[in-house]
GROMACS .gro file of N, CA and C in nm:
model
  354
    1MET      N    1   0.008   0.150   1.480
    1MET     CA    2   0.001   0.161   1.352
    1MET      C    3   0.074   0.049   1.284
    2TYR      N    4   0.018   0.001   1.178
    2TYR     CA    5   0.093  -0.103   1.096
    2TYR      C    6   0.084  -0.056   0.954
    3GLU      N    7   0.209  -0.038   0.887
    3GLU     CA    8   0.223   0.011   0.757
    3GLU      C    9   0.230  -0.093   0.663
    4LEU      N   10   0.167  -0.067   0.546
    4LEU     CA   11   0.154  -0.152   0.424
    4LEU      C   12   0.209  -0.063   0.310
    5LEU      N   13   0.305  -0.108   0.238
    5LEU     CA   14   0.356  -0.038   0.122
    5LEU      C   15   0.344  -0.114  -0.001
    6PHE      N   16   0.328  -0.048  -0.115
    6PHE     CA   17   0.316  -0.123  -0.250
    6PHE      C   18   0.377  -0.035  -0.371
    7TRP      N   19   0.452  -0.098  -0.443
    7TRP     CA   20   0.509  -0.040  -0.556
    7TRP      C   21   0.535  -0.155  -0.655
    8ARG      N   22   0.570  -0.118  -0.780
    8ARG     CA   23   0.585  -0.203  -0.896
    8ARG      C   24   0.712  -0.165  -0.953
    9TYR      N   25   0.807  -0.271  -0.962
    9TYR     CA   26   0.935  -0.255  -1.039
    9TYR      C   27   0.914  -0.263  -1.188
   10GLN      N   28   1.004  -0.187  -1.256
   10GLN     CA   29   1.002  -0.186  -1.415
   10GLN      C   30   1.058  -0.320  -1.436
   11ASP      N   31   1.027  -0.368  -1.568
   11ASP     CA   32   1.074  -0.502  -1.606
   11ASP      C   33   1.230  -0.502  -1.606
   12GLY      N   34   1.274  -0.613  -1.535
   12GLY     CA   35   1.433  -0.640  -1.524
   12GLY      C   36   1.497  -0.566  -1.426
   13ILE      N   37   1.417  -0.482  -1.344
   13ILE     CA   38   1.476  -0.404  -1.230
   13ILE      C   39   1.451  -0.463  -1.103
   14TYR      N   40   1.547  -0.471  -1.010
   14TYR     CA   41   1.516  -0.528  -0.888
   14TYR      C   42   1.610  -0.462  -0.785
   15LEU      N   43   1.549  -0.392  -0.680
   15LEU     CA   44   1.619  -0.303  -0.604
   15LEU      C   45   1.621  -0.342  -0.450
   16ASN      N   46   1.705  -0.279  -0.377
   16ASN     CA   47   1.694  -0.323  -0.225
   16ASN      C   48   1.561  -0.268  -0.183
   17HIS      N   49   1.475  -0.364  -0.125
   17HIS     CA   50   1.343  -0.312  -0.095
   17HIS      C   51   1.345  -0.216   0.015
   18HIS      N   52   1.433  -0.224   0.126
   18HIS     CA   53   1.430  -0.134   0.230
   18HIS      C   54   1.477   0.002   0.189
   19LEU      N   55   1.572   0.013   0.099
   19LEU     CA   56   1.615   0.141   0.045
   19LEU      C   57   1.491   0.209  -0.036
   20VAL      N   58   1.417   0.118  -0.113
   20VAL     CA   59   1.298   0.167  -0.183
   20VAL      C   60   1.197   0.242  -0.082
   21TYR      N   61   1.175   0.158   0.026
   21TYR     CA   62   1.081   0.190   0.112
   21TYR      C   63   1.121   0.328   0.183
   22GLU      N   64   1.251   0.346   0.209
   22GLU     CA   65   1.295   0.462   0.280
   22GLU      C   66   1.276   0.575   0.185
   23ALA      N   67   1.293   0.563   0.065
   23ALA     CA   68   1.288   0.669  -0.038
   23ALA      C   69   1.140   0.706  -0.060
   24ILE      N   70   1.047   0.605  -0.053
   24ILE     CA   71   0.896   0.633  -0.060
   24ILE      C   72   0.850   0.715   0.061
   25ILE      N   73   0.898   0.678   0.175
   25ILE     CA   74   0.849   0.743   0.300
   25ILE      C   75   0.890   0.893   0.293
   26GLU      N   76   1.010   0.920   0.234
   26GLU     CA   77   1.053   1.049   0.206
   26GLU      C   78   1.001   1.121   0.088
   27GLU      N   79   0.894   1.052   0.016
   27GLU     CA   80   0.827   1.091  -0.105
   27GLU      C   81   0.930   1.135  -0.212
   28GLN      N   82   1.035   1.051  -0.223
   28GLN     CA   83   1.139   1.075  -0.333
   28GLN      C   84   1.102   0.975  -0.455
   29GLU      N   85   1.116   1.019  -0.576
   29GLU     CA   86   1.106   0.948  -0.690
   29GLU      C   87   1.207   0.842  -0.695
   30VAL      N   88   1.181   0.713  -0.728
   30VAL     CA   89   1.277   0.606  -0.719
   30VAL      C   90   1.296   0.559  -0.878
   31ALA      N   91   1.416   0.570  -0.922
   31ALA     CA   92   1.456   0.515  -1.058
   31ALA      C   93   1.432   0.369  -1.053
   32GLY      N   94   1.362   0.308  -1.149
   32GLY     CA   95   1.344   0.172  -1.157
   32GLY      C   96   1.206   0.127  -1.115
   33LEU      N   97   1.114   0.218  -1.060
   33LEU     CA   98   0.980   0.188  -1.020
   33LEU      C   99   0.894   0.245  -1.139
   34GLU      N  100   0.786   0.173  -1.160
   34GLU     CA  101   0.693   0.199  -1.254
   34GLU      C  102   0.592   0.311  -1.192
   35GLU      N  103   0.541   0.399  -1.268
   35GLU     CA  104   0.421   0.483  -1.216
   35GLU      C  105   0.302   0.384  -1.210
   36ILE      N  106   0.227   0.403  -1.119
   36ILE     CA  107   0.109   0.306  -1.103
   36ILE      C  108  -0.036   0.402  -1.113
   37PRO      N  109  -0.134   0.339  -1.139
   37PRO     CA  110  -0.258   0.398  -1.155
   37PRO      C  111  -0.325   0.452  -1.030
   38VAL      N  112  -0.273   0.551  -0.963
   38VAL     CA  113  -0.322   0.566  -0.815
   38VAL      C  114  -0.474   0.609  -0.809
   39THR      N  115  -0.530   0.690  -0.903
   39THR     CA  116  -0.667   0.721  -0.903
   39THR      C  117  -0.741   0.595  -0.925
   40VAL      N  118  -0.710   0.499  -0.991
   40VAL     CA  119  -0.791   0.372  -1.026
   40VAL      C  120  -0.785   0.286  -0.890
   41ILE      N  121  -0.662   0.288  -0.848
   41ILE     CA  122  -0.639   0.206  -0.702
   41ILE      C  123  -0.736   0.271  -0.609
   42LEU      N  124  -0.729   0.394  -0.585
   42LEU     CA  125  -0.807   0.457  -0.481
   42LEU      C  126  -0.954   0.442  -0.504
   43ASN      N  127  -1.002   0.443  -0.637
   43ASN     CA  128  -1.144   0.419  -0.653
   43ASN      C  129  -1.171   0.274  -0.635
   44ARG      N  130  -1.074   0.175  -0.655
   44ARG     CA  131  -1.116   0.040  -0.621
   44ARG      C  132  -1.135   0.012  -0.467
   45ILE      N  133  -1.036   0.086  -0.395
   45ILE     CA  134  -1.037   0.082  -0.242
   45ILE      C  135  -1.169   0.149  -0.195
   46ASN      N  136  -1.219   0.262  -0.261
   46ASN     CA  137  -1.353   0.323  -0.220
   46ASN      C  138  -1.468   0.222  -0.230
   47THR      N  139  -1.453   0.140  -0.352
   47THR     CA  140  -1.565   0.063  -0.378
   47THR      C  141  -1.566  -0.056  -0.269
   48LEU      N  142  -1.446  -0.115  -0.247
   48LEU     CA  143  -1.430  -0.226  -0.146
   48LEU      C  144  -1.473  -0.189  -0.006
   49PHE      N  145  -1.437  -0.056   0.026
   49PHE     CA  146  -1.476  -0.010   0.176
   49PHE      C  147  -1.591   0.098   0.168
   50SER      N  148  -1.683   0.079   0.085
   50SER     CA  149  -1.794   0.175   0.060
   50SER      C  150  -1.877   0.180   0.191
   51GLN      N  151  -1.881   0.062   0.278
   51GLN     CA  152  -1.958   0.052   0.396
   51GLN      C  153  -1.891   0.128   0.501
   52TRP      N  154  -1.761   0.170   0.487
   52TRP     CA  155  -1.684   0.245   0.591
   52TRP      C  156  -1.705   0.396   0.577
   53GLU      N  157  -1.693   0.465   0.685
   53GLU     CA  158  -1.700   0.624   0.671
   53GLU      C  159  -1.576   0.664   0.611
   54LYS      N  160  -1.589   0.741   0.512
   54LYS     CA  161  -1.478   0.812   0.452
   54LYS      C  162  -1.457   0.949   0.525
   55VAL      N  163  -1.348   0.953   0.601
   55VAL     CA  164  -1.320   1.078   0.694
   55VAL      C  165  -1.269   1.179   0.613
   56ASP      N  166  -1.181   1.147   0.513
   56ASP     CA  167  -1.147   1.256   0.426
   56ASP      C  168  -1.104   1.179   0.282
   57ASP      N  169  -1.047   1.260   0.209
   57ASP     CA  170  -1.006   1.180   0.083
   57ASP      C  171  -0.922   1.073   0.087
   58ASN      N  172  -0.849   1.060   0.186
   58ASN     CA  173  -0.742   0.945   0.205
   58ASN      C  174  -0.754   0.856   0.329
   59SER      N  175  -0.874   0.870   0.392
   59SER     CA  176  -0.887   0.808   0.529
   59SER      C  177  -1.022   0.741   0.537
   60TRP      N  178  -1.035   0.621   0.595
   60TRP     CA  179  -1.144   0.541   0.605
   60TRP      C  180  -1.160   0.491   0.754
   61LYS      N  181  -1.268   0.490   0.809
   61LYS     CA  182  -1.311   0.441   0.949
   61LYS      C  183  -1.414   0.351   0.950
   62ASN      N  184  -1.392   0.233   1.021
   62ASN     CA  185  -1.487   0.139   1.042
   62ASN      C  186  -1.584   0.185   1.140
   63ASN      N  187  -1.710   0.225   1.106
   63ASN     CA  188  -1.809   0.254   1.224
   63ASN      C  189  -1.887   0.133   1.274
   64LYS      N  190  -1.863   0.019   1.219
   64LYS     CA  191  -1.927  -0.100   1.262
   64LYS      C  192  -1.848  -0.201   1.327
   65GLY      N  193  -1.716  -0.168   1.361
   65GLY     CA  194  -1.632  -0.232   1.423
   65GLY      C  195  -1.494  -0.165   1.446
   66LYS      N  196  -1.378  -0.247   1.452
   66LYS     CA  197  -1.242  -0.189   1.483
   66LYS      C  198  -1.185  -0.138   1.346
   67GLY      N  199  -1.102  -0.049   1.368
   67GLY     CA  200  -1.014  -0.017   1.251
   67GLY      C  201  -1.027   0.109   1.174
   68ALA      N  202  -0.926   0.154   1.132
   68ALA     CA  203  -0.920   0.268   1.034
   68ALA      C  204  -0.794   0.267   0.955
   69PHE      N  205  -0.793   0.322   0.835
   69PHE     CA  206  -0.662   0.332   0.768
   69PHE      C  207  -0.648   0.458   0.678
   70GLN      N  208  -0.542   0.499   0.668
   70GLN     CA  209  -0.511   0.629   0.593
   70GLN      C  210  -0.416   0.589   0.474
   71ILE      N  211  -0.433   0.635   0.357
   71ILE     CA  212  -0.357   0.609   0.238
   71ILE      C  213  -0.269   0.739   0.198
   72LYS      N  214  -0.136   0.720   0.175
   72LYS     CA  215  -0.062   0.817   0.114
   72LYS      C  216  -0.004   0.774  -0.013
   73THR      N  217  -0.007   0.868  -0.113
   73THR     CA  218   0.039   0.812  -0.246
   73THR      C  219   0.155   0.901  -0.306
   74THR      N  220   0.222   0.847  -0.384
   74THR     CA  221   0.312   0.919  -0.477
   74THR      C  222   0.276   0.846  -0.616
   75PRO      N  223   0.330   0.900  -0.727
   75PRO     CA  224   0.301   0.839  -0.848
   75PRO      C  225   0.340   0.708  -0.870
   76GLN      N  226   0.436   0.658  -0.780
   76GLN     CA  227   0.496   0.534  -0.787
   76GLN      C  228   0.459   0.444  -0.679
   77SER      N  229   0.385   0.474  -0.579
   77SER     CA  230   0.350   0.393  -0.456
   77SER      C  231   0.234   0.434  -0.382
   78ILE      N  232   0.194   0.325  -0.319
   78ILE     CA  233   0.073   0.337  -0.224
   78ILE      C  234   0.127   0.310  -0.085
   79GLN      N  235   0.101   0.384   0.023
   79GLN     CA  236   0.145   0.350   0.157
   79GLN      C  237   0.000   0.351   0.224
   80ILE      N  238  -0.030   0.243   0.304
   80ILE     CA  239  -0.151   0.242   0.386
   80ILE      C  240  -0.116   0.221   0.529
   81ASP      N  241  -0.150   0.322   0.611
   81ASP     CA  242  -0.119   0.311   0.745
   81ASP      C  243  -0.257   0.265   0.820
   82CYS      N  244  -0.240   0.151   0.882
   82CYS     CA  245  -0.357   0.085   0.950
   82CYS      C  246  -0.349   0.108   1.102
   83TYR      N  247  -0.469   0.137   1.148
   83TYR     CA  248  -0.481   0.171   1.289
   83TYR      C  249  -0.592   0.084   1.357
   84GLY      N  250  -0.551  -0.012   1.438
   84GLY     CA  251  -0.635  -0.108   1.496
   84GLY      C  252  -0.720  -0.198   1.390
   85THR      N  253  -0.662  -0.211   1.267
   85THR     CA  254  -0.728  -0.280   1.168
   85THR      C  255  -0.706  -0.432   1.176
   86GLU      N  256  -0.803  -0.519   1.167
   86GLU     CA  257  -0.789  -0.662   1.176
   86GLU      C  258  -0.720  -0.702   1.048
   87GLY      N  259  -0.657  -0.823   1.081
   87GLY     CA  260  -0.574  -0.885   0.961
   87GLY      C  261  -0.645  -0.919   0.835
   88LYS      N  262  -0.773  -0.956   0.855
   88LYS     CA  263  -0.848  -0.988   0.724
   88LYS      C  264  -0.874  -0.871   0.643
   89ILE      N  265  -0.887  -0.745   0.724
   89ILE     CA  266  -0.911  -0.619   0.640
   89ILE      C  267  -0.782  -0.587   0.564
   90MET      N  268  -0.664  -0.601   0.648
   90MET     CA  269  -0.542  -0.572   0.572
   90MET      C  270  -0.523  -0.660   0.451
   91ASN      N  271  -0.569  -0.786   0.471
   91ASN     CA  272  -0.549  -0.884   0.356
   91ASN      C  273  -0.636  -0.839   0.233
   92GLN      N  274  -0.751  -0.773   0.263
   92GLN     CA  275  -0.831  -0.719   0.153
   92GLN      C  276  -0.764  -0.606   0.078
   93LEU      N  277  -0.693  -0.518   0.148
   93LEU     CA  278  -0.614  -0.403   0.099
   93LEU      C  279  -0.496  -0.480   0.010
   94VAL      N  280  -0.431  -0.574   0.070
   94VAL     CA  281  -0.326  -0.642  -0.008
   94VAL      C  282  -0.366  -0.709  -0.138
   95ASP      N  283  -0.481  -0.762  -0.116
   95ASP     CA  284  -0.544  -0.824  -0.250
   95ASP      C  285  -0.592  -0.731  -0.347
   96ALA      N  286  -0.639  -0.623  -0.298
   96ALA     CA  287  -0.685  -0.510  -0.396
   96ALA      C  288  -0.566  -0.466  -0.468
   97LEU      N  289  -0.446  -0.438  -0.412
   97LEU     CA  290  -0.331  -0.390  -0.477
   97LEU      C  291  -0.257  -0.493  -0.566
   98ALA      N  292  -0.284  -0.629  -0.527
   98ALA     CA  293  -0.219  -0.735  -0.607
   98ALA      C  294  -0.303  -0.731  -0.757
   99GLU      N  295  -0.438  -0.683  -0.751
   99GLU     CA  296  -0.498  -0.679  -0.867
   99GLU      C  297  -0.422  -0.586  -0.968
  100PHE      N  298  -0.347  -0.489  -0.919
  100PHE     CA  299  -0.270  -0.397  -0.997
  100PHE      C  300  -0.119  -0.438  -1.008
  101ASN      N  301  -0.089  -0.552  -0.978
  101ASN     CA  302   0.044  -0.614  -0.980
  101ASN      C  303   0.146  -0.525  -0.890
  102CYS      N  304   0.091  -0.492  -0.777
  102CYS     CA  305   0.166  -0.413  -0.670
  102CYS      C  306   0.185  -0.491  -0.551
  103PRO      N  307   0.281  -0.575  -0.544
  103PRO     CA  308   0.295  -0.670  -0.417
  103PRO      C  309   0.332  -0.588  -0.286
  104LEU      N  310   0.293  -0.655  -0.168
  104LEU     CA  311   0.314  -0.584  -0.041
  104LEU      C  312   0.449  -0.586  -0.014
  105TYR      N  313   0.506  -0.468   0.049
  105TYR     CA  314   0.629  -0.478   0.126
  105TYR      C  315   0.578  -0.440   0.266
  106ASP      N  316   0.622  -0.529   0.363
  106ASP     CA  317   0.587  -0.516   0.500
  106ASP      C  318   0.706  -0.467   0.582
  107PRO      N  319   0.724  -0.340   0.619
  107PRO     CA  320   0.837  -0.295   0.659
  107PRO      C  321   0.859  -0.333   0.801
  108GLN      N  322   0.757  -0.391   0.883
  108GLN     CA  323   0.763  -0.427   1.015
  108GLN      C  324   0.842  -0.561   1.005
  109VAL      N  325   0.846  -0.646   0.921
  109VAL     CA  326   0.921  -0.777   0.907
  109VAL      C  327   1.055  -0.767   0.886
  110PRO      N  328   1.139  -0.709   0.794
  110PRO     CA  329   1.083  -0.639   0.673
  110PRO      C  330   1.078  -0.755   0.568
  111GLU      N  331   0.982  -0.757   0.474
  111GLU     CA  332   0.981  -0.835   0.373
  111GLU      C  333   0.888  -0.800   0.259
  112ARG      N  334   0.931  -0.828   0.136
  112ARG     CA  335   0.844  -0.796   0.019
  112ARG      C  336   0.789  -0.932  -0.029
  113TYR      N  337   0.651  -0.931  -0.058
  113TYR     CA  338   0.589  -1.061  -0.099
  113TYR      C  339   0.557  -1.055  -0.234
  114ASP      N  340   0.667  -1.098  -0.326
  114ASP     CA  341   0.652  -1.112  -0.466
  114ASP      C  342   0.735  -1.229  -0.505
  115GLU      N  343   0.724  -1.261  -0.636
  115GLU     CA  344   0.794  -1.370  -0.691
  115GLU      C  345   0.952  -1.351  -0.686
  116MET      N  346   0.996  -1.237  -0.676
  116MET     CA  347   1.135  -1.204  -0.668
  116MET      C  348   1.204  -1.192  -0.539
  117SER      N  349   1.121  -1.226  -0.429
  117SER     CA  350   1.174  -1.203  -0.288
  117SER      C  351   1.321  -1.267  -0.273
  118GLU      N  352   1.388  -1.184  -0.193
  118GLU     CA  353   1.531  -1.216  -0.173
  118GLU      C  354   1.546  -1.351  -0.083
   0.00000   0.00000   0.00000
């Protein structure tokens, strides 16, 4: 599994990314994060991956190739767990979230890919 996490800081707020990640994984609210349009984002992902089988409300499977992913949300974050998903597909997910000003935090590295990176 490869994790992708996305959130948006409030203006002028900049926190330790790994501590934010840990709080999100525990489904805790994080002071300093904005609420994001979760339903709109999920609709965008549905549109982008309309050719994939939607296994349930939060899971997609590629029936024409490798890969699957599952999405977990809080009002402040989107977590996408990728299973055997190719890099170009993960890039599509990253690009979709970038449309909503939610940069990627990659906990495997760990690094956040935004203009404020440490």
